[in-house]
PDB file of C-alpha atoms in Angstrom:
ATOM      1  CA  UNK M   1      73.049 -48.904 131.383  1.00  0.00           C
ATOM      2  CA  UNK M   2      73.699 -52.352 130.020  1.00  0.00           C
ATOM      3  CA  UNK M   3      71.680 -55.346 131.448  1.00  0.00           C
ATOM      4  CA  UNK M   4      74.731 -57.533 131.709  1.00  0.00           C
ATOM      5  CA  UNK M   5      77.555 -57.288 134.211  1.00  0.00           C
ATOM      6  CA  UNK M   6      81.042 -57.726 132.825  1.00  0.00           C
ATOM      7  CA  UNK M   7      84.172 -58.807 134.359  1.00  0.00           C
ATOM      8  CA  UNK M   8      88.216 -58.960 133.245  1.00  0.00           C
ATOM      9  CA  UNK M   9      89.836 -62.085 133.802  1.00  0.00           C
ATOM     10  CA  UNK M  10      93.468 -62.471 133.078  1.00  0.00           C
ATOM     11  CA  UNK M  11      94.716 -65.078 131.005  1.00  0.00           C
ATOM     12  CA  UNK M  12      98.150 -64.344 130.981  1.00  0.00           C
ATOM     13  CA  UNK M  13     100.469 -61.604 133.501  1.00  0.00           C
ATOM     14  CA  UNK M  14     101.378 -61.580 136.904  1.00  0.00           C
ATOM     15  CA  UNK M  15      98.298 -62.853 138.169  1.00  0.00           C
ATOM     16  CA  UNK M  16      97.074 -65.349 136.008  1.00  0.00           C
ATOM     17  CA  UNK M  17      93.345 -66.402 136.492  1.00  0.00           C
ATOM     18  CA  UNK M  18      92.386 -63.104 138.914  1.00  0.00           C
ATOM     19  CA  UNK M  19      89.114 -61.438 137.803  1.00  0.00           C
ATOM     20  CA  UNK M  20      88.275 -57.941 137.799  1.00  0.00           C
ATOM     21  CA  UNK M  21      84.543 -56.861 138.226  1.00  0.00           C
ATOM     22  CA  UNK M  22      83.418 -54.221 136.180  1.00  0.00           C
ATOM     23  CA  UNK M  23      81.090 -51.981 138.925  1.00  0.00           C
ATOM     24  CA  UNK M  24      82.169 -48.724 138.514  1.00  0.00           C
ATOM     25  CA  UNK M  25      81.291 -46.126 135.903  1.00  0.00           C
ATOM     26  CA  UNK M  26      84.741 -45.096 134.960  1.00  0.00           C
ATOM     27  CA  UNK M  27      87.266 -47.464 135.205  1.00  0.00           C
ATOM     28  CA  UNK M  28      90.948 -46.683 134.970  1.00  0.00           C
ATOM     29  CA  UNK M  29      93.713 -49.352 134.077  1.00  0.00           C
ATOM     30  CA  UNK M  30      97.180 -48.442 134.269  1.00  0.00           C
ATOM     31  CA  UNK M  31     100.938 -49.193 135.930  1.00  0.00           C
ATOM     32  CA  UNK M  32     100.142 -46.346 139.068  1.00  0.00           C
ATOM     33  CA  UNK M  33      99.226 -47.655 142.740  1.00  0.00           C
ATOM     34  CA  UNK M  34      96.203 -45.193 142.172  1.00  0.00           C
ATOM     35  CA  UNK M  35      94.969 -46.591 139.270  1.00  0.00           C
ATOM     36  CA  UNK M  36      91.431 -49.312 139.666  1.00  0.00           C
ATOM     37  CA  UNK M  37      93.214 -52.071 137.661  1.00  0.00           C
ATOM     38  CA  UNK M  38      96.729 -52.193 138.588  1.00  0.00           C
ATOM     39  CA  UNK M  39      99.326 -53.966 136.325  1.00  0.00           C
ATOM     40  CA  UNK M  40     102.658 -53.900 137.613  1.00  0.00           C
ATOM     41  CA  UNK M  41     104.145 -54.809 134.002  1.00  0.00           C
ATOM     42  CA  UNK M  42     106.951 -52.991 132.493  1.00  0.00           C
ATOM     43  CA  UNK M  43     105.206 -52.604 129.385  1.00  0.00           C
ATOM     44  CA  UNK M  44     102.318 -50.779 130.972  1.00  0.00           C
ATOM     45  CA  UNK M  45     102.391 -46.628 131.436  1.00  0.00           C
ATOM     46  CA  UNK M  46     101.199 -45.529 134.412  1.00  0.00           C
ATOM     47  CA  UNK M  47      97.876 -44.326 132.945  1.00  0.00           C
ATOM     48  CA  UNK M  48      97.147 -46.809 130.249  1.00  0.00           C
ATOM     49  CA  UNK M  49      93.701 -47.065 129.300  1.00  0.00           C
ATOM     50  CA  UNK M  50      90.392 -46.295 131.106  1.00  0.00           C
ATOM     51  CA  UNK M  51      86.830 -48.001 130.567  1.00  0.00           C
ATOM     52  CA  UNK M  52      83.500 -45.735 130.338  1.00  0.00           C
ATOM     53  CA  UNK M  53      80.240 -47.619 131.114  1.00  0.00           C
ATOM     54  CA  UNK M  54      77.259 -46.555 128.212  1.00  0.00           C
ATOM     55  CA  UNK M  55      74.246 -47.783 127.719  1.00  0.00           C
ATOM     56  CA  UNK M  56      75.567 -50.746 125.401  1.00  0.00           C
ATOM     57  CA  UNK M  57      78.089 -52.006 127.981  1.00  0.00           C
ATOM     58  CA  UNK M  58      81.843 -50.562 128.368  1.00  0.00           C
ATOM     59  CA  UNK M  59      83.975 -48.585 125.985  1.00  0.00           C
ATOM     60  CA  UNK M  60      87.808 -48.908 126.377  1.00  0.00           C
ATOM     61  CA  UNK M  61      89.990 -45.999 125.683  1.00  0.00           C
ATOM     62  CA  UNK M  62      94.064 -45.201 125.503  1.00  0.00           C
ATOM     63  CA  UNK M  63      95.335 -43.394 127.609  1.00  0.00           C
ATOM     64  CA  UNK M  64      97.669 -42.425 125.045  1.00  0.00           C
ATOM     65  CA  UNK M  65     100.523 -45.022 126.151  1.00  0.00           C
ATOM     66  CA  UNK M  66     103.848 -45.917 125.017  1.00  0.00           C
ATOM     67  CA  UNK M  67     102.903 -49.203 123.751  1.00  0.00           C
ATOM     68  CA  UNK M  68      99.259 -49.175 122.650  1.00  0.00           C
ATOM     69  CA  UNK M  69      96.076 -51.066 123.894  1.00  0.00           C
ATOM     70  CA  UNK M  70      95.021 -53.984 121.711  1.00  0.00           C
ATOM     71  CA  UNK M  71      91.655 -55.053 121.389  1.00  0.00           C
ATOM     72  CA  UNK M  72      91.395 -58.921 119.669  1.00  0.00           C
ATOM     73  CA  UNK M  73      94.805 -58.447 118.454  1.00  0.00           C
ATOM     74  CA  UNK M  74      93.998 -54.713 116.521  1.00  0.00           C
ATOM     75  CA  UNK M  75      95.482 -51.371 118.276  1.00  0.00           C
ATOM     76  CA  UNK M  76      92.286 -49.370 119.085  1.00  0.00           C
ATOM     77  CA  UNK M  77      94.634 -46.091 118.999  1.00  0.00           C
ATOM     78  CA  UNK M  78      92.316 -42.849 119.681  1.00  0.00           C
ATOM     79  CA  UNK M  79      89.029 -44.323 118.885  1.00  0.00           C
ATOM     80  CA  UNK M  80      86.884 -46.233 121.809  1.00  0.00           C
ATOM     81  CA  UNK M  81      86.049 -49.665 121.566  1.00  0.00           C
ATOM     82  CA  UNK M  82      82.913 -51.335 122.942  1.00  0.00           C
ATOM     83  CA  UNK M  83      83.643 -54.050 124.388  1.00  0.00           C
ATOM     84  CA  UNK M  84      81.900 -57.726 124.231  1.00  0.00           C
ATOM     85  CA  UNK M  85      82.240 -61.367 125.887  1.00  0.00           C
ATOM     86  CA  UNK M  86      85.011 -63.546 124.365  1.00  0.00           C
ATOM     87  CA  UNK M  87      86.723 -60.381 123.227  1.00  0.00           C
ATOM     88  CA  UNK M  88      90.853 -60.295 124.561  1.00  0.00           C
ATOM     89  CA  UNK M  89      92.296 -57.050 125.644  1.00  0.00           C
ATOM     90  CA  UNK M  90      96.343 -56.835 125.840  1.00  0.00           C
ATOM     91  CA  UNK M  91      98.479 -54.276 127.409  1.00  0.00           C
ATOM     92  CA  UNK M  92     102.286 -54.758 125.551  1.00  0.00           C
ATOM     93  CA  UNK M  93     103.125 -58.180 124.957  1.00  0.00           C
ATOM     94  CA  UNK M  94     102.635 -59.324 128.708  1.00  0.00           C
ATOM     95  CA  UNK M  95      99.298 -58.954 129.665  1.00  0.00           C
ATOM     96  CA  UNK M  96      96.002 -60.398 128.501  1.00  0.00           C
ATOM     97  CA  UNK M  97      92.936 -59.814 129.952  1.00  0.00           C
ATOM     98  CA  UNK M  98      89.458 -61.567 128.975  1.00  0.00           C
ATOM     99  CA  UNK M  99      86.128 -60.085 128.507  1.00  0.00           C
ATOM    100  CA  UNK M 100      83.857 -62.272 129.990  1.00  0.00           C
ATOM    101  CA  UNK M 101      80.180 -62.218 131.581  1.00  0.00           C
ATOM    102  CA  UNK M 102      79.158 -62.266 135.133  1.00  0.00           C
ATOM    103  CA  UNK M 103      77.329 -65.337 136.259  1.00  0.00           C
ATOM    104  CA  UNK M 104      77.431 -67.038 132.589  1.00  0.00           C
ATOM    105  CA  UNK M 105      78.538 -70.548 133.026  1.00  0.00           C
ATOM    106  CA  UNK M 106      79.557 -71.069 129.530  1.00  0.00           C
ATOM    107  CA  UNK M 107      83.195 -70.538 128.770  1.00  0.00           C
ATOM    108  CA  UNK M 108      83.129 -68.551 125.897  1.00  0.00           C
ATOM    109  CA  UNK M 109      86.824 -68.589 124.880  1.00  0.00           C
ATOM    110  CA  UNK M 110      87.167 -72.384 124.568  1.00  0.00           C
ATOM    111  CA  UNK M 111      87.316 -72.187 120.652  1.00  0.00           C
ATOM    112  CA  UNK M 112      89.045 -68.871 120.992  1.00  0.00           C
ATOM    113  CA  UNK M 113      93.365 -69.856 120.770  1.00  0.00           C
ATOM    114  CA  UNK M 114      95.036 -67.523 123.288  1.00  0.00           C
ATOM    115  CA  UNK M 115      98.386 -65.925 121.133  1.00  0.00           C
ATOM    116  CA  UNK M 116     101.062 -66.215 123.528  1.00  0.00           C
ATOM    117  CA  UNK M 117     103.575 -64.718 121.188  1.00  0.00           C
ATOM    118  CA  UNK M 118     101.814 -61.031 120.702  1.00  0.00           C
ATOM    119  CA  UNK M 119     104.449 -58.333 120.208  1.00  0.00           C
ATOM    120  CA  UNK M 120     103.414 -55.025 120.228  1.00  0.00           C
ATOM    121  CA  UNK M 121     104.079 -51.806 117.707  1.00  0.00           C
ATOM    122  CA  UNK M 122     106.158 -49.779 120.339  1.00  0.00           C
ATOM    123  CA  UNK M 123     108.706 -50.148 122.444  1.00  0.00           C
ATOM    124  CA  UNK M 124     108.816 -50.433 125.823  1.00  0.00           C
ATOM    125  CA  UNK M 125     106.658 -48.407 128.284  1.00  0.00           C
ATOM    126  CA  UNK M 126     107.574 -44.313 129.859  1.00  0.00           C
ATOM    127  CA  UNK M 127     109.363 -44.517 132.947  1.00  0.00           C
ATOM    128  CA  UNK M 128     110.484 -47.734 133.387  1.00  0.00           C
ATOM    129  CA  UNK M 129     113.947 -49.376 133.601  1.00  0.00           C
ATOM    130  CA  UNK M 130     113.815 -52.776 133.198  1.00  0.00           C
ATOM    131  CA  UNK M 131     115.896 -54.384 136.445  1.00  0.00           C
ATOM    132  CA  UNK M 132     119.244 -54.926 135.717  1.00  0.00           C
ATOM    133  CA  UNK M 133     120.118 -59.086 135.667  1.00  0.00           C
ATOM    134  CA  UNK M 134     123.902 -59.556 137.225  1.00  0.00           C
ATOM    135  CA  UNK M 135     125.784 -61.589 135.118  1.00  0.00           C
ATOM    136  CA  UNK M 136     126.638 -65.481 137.218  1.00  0.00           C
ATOM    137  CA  UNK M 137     130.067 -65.206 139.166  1.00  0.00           C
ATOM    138  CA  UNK M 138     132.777 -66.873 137.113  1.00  0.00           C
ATOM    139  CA  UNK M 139     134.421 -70.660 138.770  1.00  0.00           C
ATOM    140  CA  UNK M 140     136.778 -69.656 141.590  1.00  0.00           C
ATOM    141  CA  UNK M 141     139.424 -71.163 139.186  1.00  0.00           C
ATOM    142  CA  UNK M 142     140.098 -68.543 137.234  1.00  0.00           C
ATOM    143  CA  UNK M 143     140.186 -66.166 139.625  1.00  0.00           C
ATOM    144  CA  UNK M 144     143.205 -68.105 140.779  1.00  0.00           C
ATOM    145  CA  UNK M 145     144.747 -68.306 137.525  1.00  0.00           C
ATOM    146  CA  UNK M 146     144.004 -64.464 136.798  1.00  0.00           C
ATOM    147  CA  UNK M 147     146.307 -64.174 140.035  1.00  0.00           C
ATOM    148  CA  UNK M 148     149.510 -62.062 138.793  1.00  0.00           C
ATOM    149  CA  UNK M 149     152.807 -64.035 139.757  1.00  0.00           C
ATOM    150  CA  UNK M 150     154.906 -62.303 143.084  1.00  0.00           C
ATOM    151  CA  UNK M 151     156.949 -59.338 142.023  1.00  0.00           C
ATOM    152  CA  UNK M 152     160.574 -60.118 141.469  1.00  0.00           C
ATOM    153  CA  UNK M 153     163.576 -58.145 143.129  1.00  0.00           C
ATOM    154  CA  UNK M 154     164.904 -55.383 140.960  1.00  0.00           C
ATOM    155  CA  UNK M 155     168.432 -56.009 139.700  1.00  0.00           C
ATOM    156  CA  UNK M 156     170.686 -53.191 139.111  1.00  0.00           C
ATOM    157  CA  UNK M 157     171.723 -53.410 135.569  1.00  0.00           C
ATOM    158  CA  UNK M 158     175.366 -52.266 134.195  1.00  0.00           C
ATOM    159  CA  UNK M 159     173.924 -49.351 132.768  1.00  0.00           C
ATOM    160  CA  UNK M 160     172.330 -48.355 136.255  1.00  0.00           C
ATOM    161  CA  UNK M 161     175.574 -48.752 137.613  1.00  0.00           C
ATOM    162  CA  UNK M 162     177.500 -46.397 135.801  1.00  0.00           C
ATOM    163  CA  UNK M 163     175.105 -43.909 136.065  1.00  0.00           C
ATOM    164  CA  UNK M 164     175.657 -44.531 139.603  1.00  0.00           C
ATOM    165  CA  UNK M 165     179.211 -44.095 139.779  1.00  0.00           C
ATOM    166  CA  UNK M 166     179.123 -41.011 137.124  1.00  0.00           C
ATOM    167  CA  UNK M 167     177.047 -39.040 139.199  1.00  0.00           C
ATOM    168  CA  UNK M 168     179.536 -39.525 142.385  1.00  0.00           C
ATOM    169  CA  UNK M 169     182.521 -39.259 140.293  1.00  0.00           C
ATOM    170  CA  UNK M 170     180.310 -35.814 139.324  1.00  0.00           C
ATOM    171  CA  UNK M 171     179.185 -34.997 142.718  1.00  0.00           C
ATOM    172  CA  UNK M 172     183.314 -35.470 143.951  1.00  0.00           C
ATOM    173  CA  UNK M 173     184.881 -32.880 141.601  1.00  0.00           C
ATOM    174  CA  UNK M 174     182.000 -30.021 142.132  1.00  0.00           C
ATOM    175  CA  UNK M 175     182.608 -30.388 146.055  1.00  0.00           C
ATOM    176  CA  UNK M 176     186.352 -30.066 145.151  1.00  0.00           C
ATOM    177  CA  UNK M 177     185.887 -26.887 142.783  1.00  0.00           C
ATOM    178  CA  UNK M 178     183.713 -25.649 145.655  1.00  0.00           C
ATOM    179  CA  UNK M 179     186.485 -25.909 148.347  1.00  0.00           C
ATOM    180  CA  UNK M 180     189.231 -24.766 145.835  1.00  0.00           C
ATOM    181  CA  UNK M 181     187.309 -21.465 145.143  1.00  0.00           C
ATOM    182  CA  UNK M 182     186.719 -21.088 149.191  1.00  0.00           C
ATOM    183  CA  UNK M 183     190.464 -21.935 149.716  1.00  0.00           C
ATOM    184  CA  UNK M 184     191.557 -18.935 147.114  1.00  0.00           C
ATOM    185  CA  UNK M 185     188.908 -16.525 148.679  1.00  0.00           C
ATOM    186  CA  UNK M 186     190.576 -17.398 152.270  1.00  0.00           C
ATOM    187  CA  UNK M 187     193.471 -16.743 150.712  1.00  0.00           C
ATOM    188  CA  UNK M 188     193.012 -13.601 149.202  1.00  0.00           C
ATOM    189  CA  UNK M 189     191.017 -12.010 152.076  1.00  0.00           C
ATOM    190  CA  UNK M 190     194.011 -13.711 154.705  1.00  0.00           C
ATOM    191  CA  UNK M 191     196.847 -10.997 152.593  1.00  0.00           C
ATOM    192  CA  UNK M 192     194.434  -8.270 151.818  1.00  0.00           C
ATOM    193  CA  UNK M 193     194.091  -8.118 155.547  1.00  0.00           C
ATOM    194  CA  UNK M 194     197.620  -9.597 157.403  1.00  0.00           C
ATOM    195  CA  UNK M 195     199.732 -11.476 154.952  1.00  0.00           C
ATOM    196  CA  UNK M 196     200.800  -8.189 153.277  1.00  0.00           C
ATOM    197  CA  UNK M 197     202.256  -6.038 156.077  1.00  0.00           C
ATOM    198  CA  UNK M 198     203.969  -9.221 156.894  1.00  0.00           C
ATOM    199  CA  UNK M 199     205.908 -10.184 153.776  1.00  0.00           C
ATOM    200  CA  UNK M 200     206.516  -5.978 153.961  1.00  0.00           C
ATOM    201  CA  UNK M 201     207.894  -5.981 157.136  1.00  0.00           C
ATOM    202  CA  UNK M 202     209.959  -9.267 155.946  1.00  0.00           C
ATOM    203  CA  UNK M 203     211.335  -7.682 152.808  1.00  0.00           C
ATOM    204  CA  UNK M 204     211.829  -4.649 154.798  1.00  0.00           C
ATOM    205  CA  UNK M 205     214.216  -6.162 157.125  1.00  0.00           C
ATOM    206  CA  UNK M 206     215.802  -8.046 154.735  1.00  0.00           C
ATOM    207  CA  UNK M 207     216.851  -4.831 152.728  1.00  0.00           C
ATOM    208  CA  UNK M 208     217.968  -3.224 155.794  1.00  0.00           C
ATOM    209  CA  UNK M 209     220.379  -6.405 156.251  1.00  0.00           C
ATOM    210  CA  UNK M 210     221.707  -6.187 152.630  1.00  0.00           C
ATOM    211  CA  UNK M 211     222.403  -2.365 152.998  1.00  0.00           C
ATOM    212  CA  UNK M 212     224.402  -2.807 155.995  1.00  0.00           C
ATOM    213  CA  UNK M 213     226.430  -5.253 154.271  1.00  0.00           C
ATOM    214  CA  UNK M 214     227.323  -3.108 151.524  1.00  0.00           C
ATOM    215  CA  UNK M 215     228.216   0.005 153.416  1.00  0.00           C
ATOM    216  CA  UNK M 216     230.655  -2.043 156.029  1.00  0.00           C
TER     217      UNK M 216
END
């Protein structure tokens, strides 16, 4: 076990300046509630890196995240790194973290310039959508120009109204057809029925008449 203590401070993320003791054997750093470091940063996974004391201090290791764990600007990929004081760790392009020693009074990272423009190799972390930024509601003025104008009445045109007068001039001679053909089958039914025996009976007595005229 080393002789030294080490802590993390953060030199740039959401909290900037909070320090992280290094007391436990295993350490694990990572995006999940669970995790003994928590960095709620886009760019982080959920299980990022972890730190393993030795006997020469702590080793970092990836977790095997999206974007990669950087240690003095180099990606450490799937070999450890043993950490030292005035060494920078970054998670993405959002988080820094210093190595520093506990109870040394010294600020080793005074000649050390802090890269604020660090992009990383990958894209952004698993599992993580970015929140969504509404675009600013437009002036109320044109919404009142983007206001369509009040419907005008509908005009019948001369077209419409021949159409118009076509289909009653149509409608006219079908219902005329209709009660022609019903008069003719009145008609017809009317002497199959009655009108027959009468204009018999009429000729009938007519003949009669004329034959008595001839014989007197």
């Amino acid at each position: 076990m080393s002789a030294e203590n080490y802590q993390l401070v953060v030199r740039k993320g959401p909290k900037p300046g909070h320090v992280y003791p290094l007391l436990a054997p295993t350490i694990t750093i990572g995006r999940d509630p669970m995790s003994d470091i928590v960095l709620n940063d886009p760019e982080v996974s959920r299980y990022h890196a972890q730190l393993v004391e030795t006997a020469d201090g702590y080793e970092i290791h990836d977790m095997g995240s999206t974007n990669g764990t950087y240690v003095s600007g180099k990606r450490i990929g799937d070999t450890p790194v043993l950490l030292k004081a005035g060494q920078d760790i970054a998670f993405g392009s959002g988080i820094f973290l210093m190595v520093e020693v506990v109870g040394d009074e010294t600020n080793p990272f005074e000649d050390t310039p802090f890269v604020e423009d660090f992009e990383p190799e990958t894209a952004v972390s698993d599992n993580f959508s970015s929140p969504v930024v509404e675009p600013p509601m437009p002036p109320l003025a044109n919404y009142e120009k983007s206001v369509p104008p009040p419907a005008q009445p509908l005009v019948p045109s001369a077209n419409d109204e021949a159409a118009q007068k076509r289909k009653r001039l149509i409608t006219i001679v079908v219902a005329a057809i209709v009660m022609l053909c019903l008069c003719c089958l009145l008609t017809v039914v009317f002497m199959y029925y009655w009108g027959a025996d009468w204009i018999l009976q009429q000729l009938g007595a007519q003949a009669a008449v004329v034959v008595q005229q001839i014989l007197a």
